Coordinates of N, CA and C in Angstrom, one line a residue:
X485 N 11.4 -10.1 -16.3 CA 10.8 -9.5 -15.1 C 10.0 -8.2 -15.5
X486 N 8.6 -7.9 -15.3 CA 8.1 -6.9 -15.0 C 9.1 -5.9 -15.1
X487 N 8.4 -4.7 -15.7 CA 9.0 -3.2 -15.6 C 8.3 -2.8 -14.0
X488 N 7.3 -2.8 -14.0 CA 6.7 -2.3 -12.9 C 5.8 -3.1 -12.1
X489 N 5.4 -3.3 -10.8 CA 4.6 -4.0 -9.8 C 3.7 -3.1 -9.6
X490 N 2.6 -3.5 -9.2 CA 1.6 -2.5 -8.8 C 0.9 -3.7 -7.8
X491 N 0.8 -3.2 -6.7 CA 0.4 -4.2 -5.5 C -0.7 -3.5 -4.6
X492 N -2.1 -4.3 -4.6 CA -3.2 -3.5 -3.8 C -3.6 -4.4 -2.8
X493 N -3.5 -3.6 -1.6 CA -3.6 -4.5 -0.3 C -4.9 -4.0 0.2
X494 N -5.6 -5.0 0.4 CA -6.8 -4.9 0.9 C -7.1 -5.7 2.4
X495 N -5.9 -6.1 2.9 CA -6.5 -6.1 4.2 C -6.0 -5.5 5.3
X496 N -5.9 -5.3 6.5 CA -4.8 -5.0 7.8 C -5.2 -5.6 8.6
X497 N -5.0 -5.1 9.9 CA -5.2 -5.4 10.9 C -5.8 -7.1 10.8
X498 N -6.9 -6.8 10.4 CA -7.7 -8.3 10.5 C -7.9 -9.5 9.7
X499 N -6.3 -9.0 8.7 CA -6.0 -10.4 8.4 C -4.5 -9.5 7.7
X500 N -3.5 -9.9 9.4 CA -2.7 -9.6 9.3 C -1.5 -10.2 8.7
X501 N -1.5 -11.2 8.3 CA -0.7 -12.1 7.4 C -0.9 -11.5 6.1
X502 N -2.0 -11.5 5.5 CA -1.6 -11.1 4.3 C -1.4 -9.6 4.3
X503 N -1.8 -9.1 4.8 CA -1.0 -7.3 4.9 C 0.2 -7.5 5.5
X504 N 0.8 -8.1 5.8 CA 2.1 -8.2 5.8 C 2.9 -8.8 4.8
X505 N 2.2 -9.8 4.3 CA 2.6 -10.2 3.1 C 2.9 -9.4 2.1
X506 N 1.6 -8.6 1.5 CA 1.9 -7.3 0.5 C 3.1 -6.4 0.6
X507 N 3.0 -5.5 2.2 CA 4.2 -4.6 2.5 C 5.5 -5.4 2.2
X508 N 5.7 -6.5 2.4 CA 7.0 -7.1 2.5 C 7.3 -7.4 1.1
X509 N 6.5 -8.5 0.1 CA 7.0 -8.4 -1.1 C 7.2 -6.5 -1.7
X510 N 6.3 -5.9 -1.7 CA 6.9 -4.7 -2.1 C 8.1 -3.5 -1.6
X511 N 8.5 -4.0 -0.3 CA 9.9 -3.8 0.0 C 10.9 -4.3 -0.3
X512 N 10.7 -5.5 -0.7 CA 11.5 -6.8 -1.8 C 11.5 -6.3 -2.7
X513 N 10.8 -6.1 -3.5 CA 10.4 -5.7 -4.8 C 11.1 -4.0 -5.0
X514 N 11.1 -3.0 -4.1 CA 11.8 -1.9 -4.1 C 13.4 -2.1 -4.4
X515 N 13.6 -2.5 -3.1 CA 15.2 -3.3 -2.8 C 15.5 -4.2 -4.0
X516 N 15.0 -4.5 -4.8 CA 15.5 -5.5 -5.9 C 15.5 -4.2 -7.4
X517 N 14.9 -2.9 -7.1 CA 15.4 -1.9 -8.3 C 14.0 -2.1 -9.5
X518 N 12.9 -3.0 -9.0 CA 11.8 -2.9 -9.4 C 10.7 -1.9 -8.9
X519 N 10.5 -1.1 -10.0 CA 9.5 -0.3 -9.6 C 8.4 -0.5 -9.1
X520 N 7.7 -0.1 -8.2 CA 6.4 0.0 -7.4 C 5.5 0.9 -7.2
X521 N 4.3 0.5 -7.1 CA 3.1 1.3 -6.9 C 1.9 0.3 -5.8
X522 N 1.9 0.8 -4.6 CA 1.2 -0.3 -3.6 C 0.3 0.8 -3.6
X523 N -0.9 0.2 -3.8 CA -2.0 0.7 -3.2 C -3.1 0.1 -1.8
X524 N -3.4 0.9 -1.0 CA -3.8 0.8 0.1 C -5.4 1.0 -0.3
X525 N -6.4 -0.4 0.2 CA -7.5 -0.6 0.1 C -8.0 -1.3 1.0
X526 N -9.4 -0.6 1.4 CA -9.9 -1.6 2.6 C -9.6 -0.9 3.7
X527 N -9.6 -1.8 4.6 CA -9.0 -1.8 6.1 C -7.2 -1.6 6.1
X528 N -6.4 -1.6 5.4 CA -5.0 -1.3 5.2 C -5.0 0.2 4.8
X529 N -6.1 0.7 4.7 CA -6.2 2.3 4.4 C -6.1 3.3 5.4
X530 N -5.9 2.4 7.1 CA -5.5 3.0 7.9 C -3.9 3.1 7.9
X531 N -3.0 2.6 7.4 CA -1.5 2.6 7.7 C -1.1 4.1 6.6
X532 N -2.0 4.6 5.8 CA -1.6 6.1 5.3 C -1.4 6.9 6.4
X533 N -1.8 6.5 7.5 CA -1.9 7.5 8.7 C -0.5 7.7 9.5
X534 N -0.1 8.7 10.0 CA 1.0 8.6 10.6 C 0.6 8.6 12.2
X535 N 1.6 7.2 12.6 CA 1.7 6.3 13.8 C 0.4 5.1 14.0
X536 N 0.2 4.9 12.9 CA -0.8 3.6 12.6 C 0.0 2.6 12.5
X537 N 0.8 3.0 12.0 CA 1.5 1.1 11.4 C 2.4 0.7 12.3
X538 N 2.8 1.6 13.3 CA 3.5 0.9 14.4 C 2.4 0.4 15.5
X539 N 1.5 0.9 15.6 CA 0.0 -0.3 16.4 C 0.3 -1.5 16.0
X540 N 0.3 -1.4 14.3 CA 0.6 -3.2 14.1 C 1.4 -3.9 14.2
X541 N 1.3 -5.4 14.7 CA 1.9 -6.1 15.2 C 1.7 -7.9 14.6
X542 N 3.1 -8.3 14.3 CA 2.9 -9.7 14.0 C 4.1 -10.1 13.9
X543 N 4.0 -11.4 15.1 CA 5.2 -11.8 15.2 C 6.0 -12.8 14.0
X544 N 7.4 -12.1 14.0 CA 7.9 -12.9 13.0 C 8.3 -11.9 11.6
X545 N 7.5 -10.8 11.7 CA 7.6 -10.0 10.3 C 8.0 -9.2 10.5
X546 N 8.2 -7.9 9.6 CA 9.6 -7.4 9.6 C 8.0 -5.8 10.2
X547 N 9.0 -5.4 10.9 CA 8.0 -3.7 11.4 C 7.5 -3.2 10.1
X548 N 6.1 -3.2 10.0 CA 5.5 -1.9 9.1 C 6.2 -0.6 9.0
X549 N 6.5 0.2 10.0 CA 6.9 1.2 9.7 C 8.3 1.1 8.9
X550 N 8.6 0.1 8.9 CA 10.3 -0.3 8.3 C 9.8 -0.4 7.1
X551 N 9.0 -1.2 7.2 CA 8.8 -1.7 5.5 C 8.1 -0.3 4.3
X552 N 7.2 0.4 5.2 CA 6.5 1.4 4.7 C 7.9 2.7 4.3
X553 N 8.9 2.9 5.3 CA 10.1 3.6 4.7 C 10.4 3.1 3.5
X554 N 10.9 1.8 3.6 CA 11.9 0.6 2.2 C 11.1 1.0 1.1
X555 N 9.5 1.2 1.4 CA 8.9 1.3 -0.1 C 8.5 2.7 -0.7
X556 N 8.6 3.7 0.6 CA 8.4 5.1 -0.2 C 10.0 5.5 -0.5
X557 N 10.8 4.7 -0.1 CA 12.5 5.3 -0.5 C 12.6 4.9 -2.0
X558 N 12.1 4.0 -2.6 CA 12.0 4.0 -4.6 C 10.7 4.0 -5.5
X559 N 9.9 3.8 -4.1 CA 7.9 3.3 -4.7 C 7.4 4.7 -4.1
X560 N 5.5 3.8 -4.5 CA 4.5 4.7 -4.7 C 3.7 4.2 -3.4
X561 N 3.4 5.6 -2.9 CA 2.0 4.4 -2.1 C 0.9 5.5 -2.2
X562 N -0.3 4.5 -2.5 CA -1.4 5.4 -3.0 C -2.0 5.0 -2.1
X563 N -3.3 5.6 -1.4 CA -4.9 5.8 -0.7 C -5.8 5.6 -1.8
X564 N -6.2 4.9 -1.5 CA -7.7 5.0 -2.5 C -9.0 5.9 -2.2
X565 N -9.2 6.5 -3.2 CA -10.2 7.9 -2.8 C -11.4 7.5 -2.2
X566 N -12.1 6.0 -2.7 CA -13.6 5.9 -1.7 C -13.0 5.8 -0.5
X567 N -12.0 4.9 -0.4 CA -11.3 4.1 1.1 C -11.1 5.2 1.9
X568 N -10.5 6.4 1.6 CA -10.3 7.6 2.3 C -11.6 8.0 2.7
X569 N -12.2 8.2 1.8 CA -13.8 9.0 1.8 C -14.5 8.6 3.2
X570 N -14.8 7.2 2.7 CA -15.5 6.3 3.8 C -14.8 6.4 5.3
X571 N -13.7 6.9 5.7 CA -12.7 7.1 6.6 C -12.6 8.4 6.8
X572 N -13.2 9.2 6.4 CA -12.8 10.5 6.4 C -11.1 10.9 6.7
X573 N -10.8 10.4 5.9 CA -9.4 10.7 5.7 C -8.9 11.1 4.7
X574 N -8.2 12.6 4.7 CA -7.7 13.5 4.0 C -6.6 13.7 3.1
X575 N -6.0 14.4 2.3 CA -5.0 14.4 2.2 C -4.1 15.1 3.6
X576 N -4.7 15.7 3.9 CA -3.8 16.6 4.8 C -3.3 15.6 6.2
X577 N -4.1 14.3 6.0 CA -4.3 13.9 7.3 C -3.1 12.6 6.9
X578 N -2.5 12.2 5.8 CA -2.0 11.0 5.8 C -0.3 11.5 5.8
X579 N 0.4 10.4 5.5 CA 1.9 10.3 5.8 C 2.5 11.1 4.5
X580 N 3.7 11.4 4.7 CA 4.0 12.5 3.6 C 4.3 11.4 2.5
X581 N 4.2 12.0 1.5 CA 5.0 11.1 0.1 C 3.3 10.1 -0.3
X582 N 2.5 10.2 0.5 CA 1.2 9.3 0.1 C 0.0 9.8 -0.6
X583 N -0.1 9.7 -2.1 CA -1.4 10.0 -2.6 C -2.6 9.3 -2.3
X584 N -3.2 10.8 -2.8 CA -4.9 9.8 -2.9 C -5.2 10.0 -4.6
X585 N -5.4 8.3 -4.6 CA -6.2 8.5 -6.2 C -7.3 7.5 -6.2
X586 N -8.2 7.5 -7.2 CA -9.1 6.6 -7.2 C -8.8 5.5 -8.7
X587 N -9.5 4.7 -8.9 CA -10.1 3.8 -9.9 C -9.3 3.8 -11.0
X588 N -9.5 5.3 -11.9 CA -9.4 5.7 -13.0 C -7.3 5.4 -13.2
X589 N -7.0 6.0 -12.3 CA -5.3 5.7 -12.3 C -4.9 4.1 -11.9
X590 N -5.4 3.4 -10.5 CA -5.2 1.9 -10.7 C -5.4 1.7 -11.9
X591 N -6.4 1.5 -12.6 CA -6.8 1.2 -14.0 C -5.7 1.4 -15.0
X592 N -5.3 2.5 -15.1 CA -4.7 3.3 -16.0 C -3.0 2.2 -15.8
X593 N -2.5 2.3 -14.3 CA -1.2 1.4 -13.7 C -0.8 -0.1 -14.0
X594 N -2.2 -0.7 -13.7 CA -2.1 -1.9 -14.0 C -2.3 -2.3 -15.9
X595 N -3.0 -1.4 -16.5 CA -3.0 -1.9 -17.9 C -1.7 -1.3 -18.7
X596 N -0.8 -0.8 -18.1 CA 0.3 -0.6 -19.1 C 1.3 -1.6 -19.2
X597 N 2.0 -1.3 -20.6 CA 2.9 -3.0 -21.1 C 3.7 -2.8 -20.0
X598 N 3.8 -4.4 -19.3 CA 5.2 -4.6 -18.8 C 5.2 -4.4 -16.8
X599 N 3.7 -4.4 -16.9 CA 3.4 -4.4 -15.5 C 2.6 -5.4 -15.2
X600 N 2.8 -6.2 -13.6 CA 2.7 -7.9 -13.1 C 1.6 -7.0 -12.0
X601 N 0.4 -7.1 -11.5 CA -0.8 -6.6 -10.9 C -0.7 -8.0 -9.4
X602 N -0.5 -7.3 -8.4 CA -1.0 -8.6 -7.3 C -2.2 -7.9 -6.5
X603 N -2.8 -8.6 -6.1 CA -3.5 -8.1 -4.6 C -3.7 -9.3 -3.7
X604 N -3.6 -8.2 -2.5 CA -3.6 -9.3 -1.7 C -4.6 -8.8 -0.3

């Protein structure tokens, strides 16, 4: 097994299955003592926001805001710096415990030994 996950979600709202998909394996993935690093890309760059992820909705899956706890209680969750940019969204403006980084660090995450890269 991987030392580390690093999982970049690139969709929300409007293709809510697989943004649900992502948050949930990486709450799995927490809860299992595997480290994490989810990065938020795209349109899923709104759930850095606090009281965004309870707007979303899909029946059958486990609450975003649940899941987004499960994964800042052992994980990472990053903003991606254009994604913010193009959103004008700040640091000041997102959920505590949430960076913003760009390129240069995914890059940096995903190429070290012993880390499994998904997106979804």
């Amino acid at each position: 097994m991987p030392k580390k996950l690093v999982i970049k979600v690139t969709a929300g709202a409007d293709s809510a299955e697989r943004c649900s998909q992502a948050f949930t394996v990486a709450a799995v993935a927490v809860a299992s003592g595997v480290e994490v690093s989810l990065w938020l890309t795209g349109e899923s760059s709104w759930f850095a926001l606090p009281g965004r992820a309870a707007e979303f909705d899909l029946p059958h899956a486990a609450p975003l805001p649940d899941l987004i706890e499960s994964i800042q209680a052992g994980g990472l969750i990053t903003l991606c710096t254009q994604c913010a940019a193009r959103r004008d969204i700040t640091e000041n403006d997102v959920l505590k415990g949430v960076r913003i980084a760009g390129a240069q660090v995914f890059v940096s995450e995903v190429m070290a030994d012993g880390v499994q890269a998904l997106v979804y």
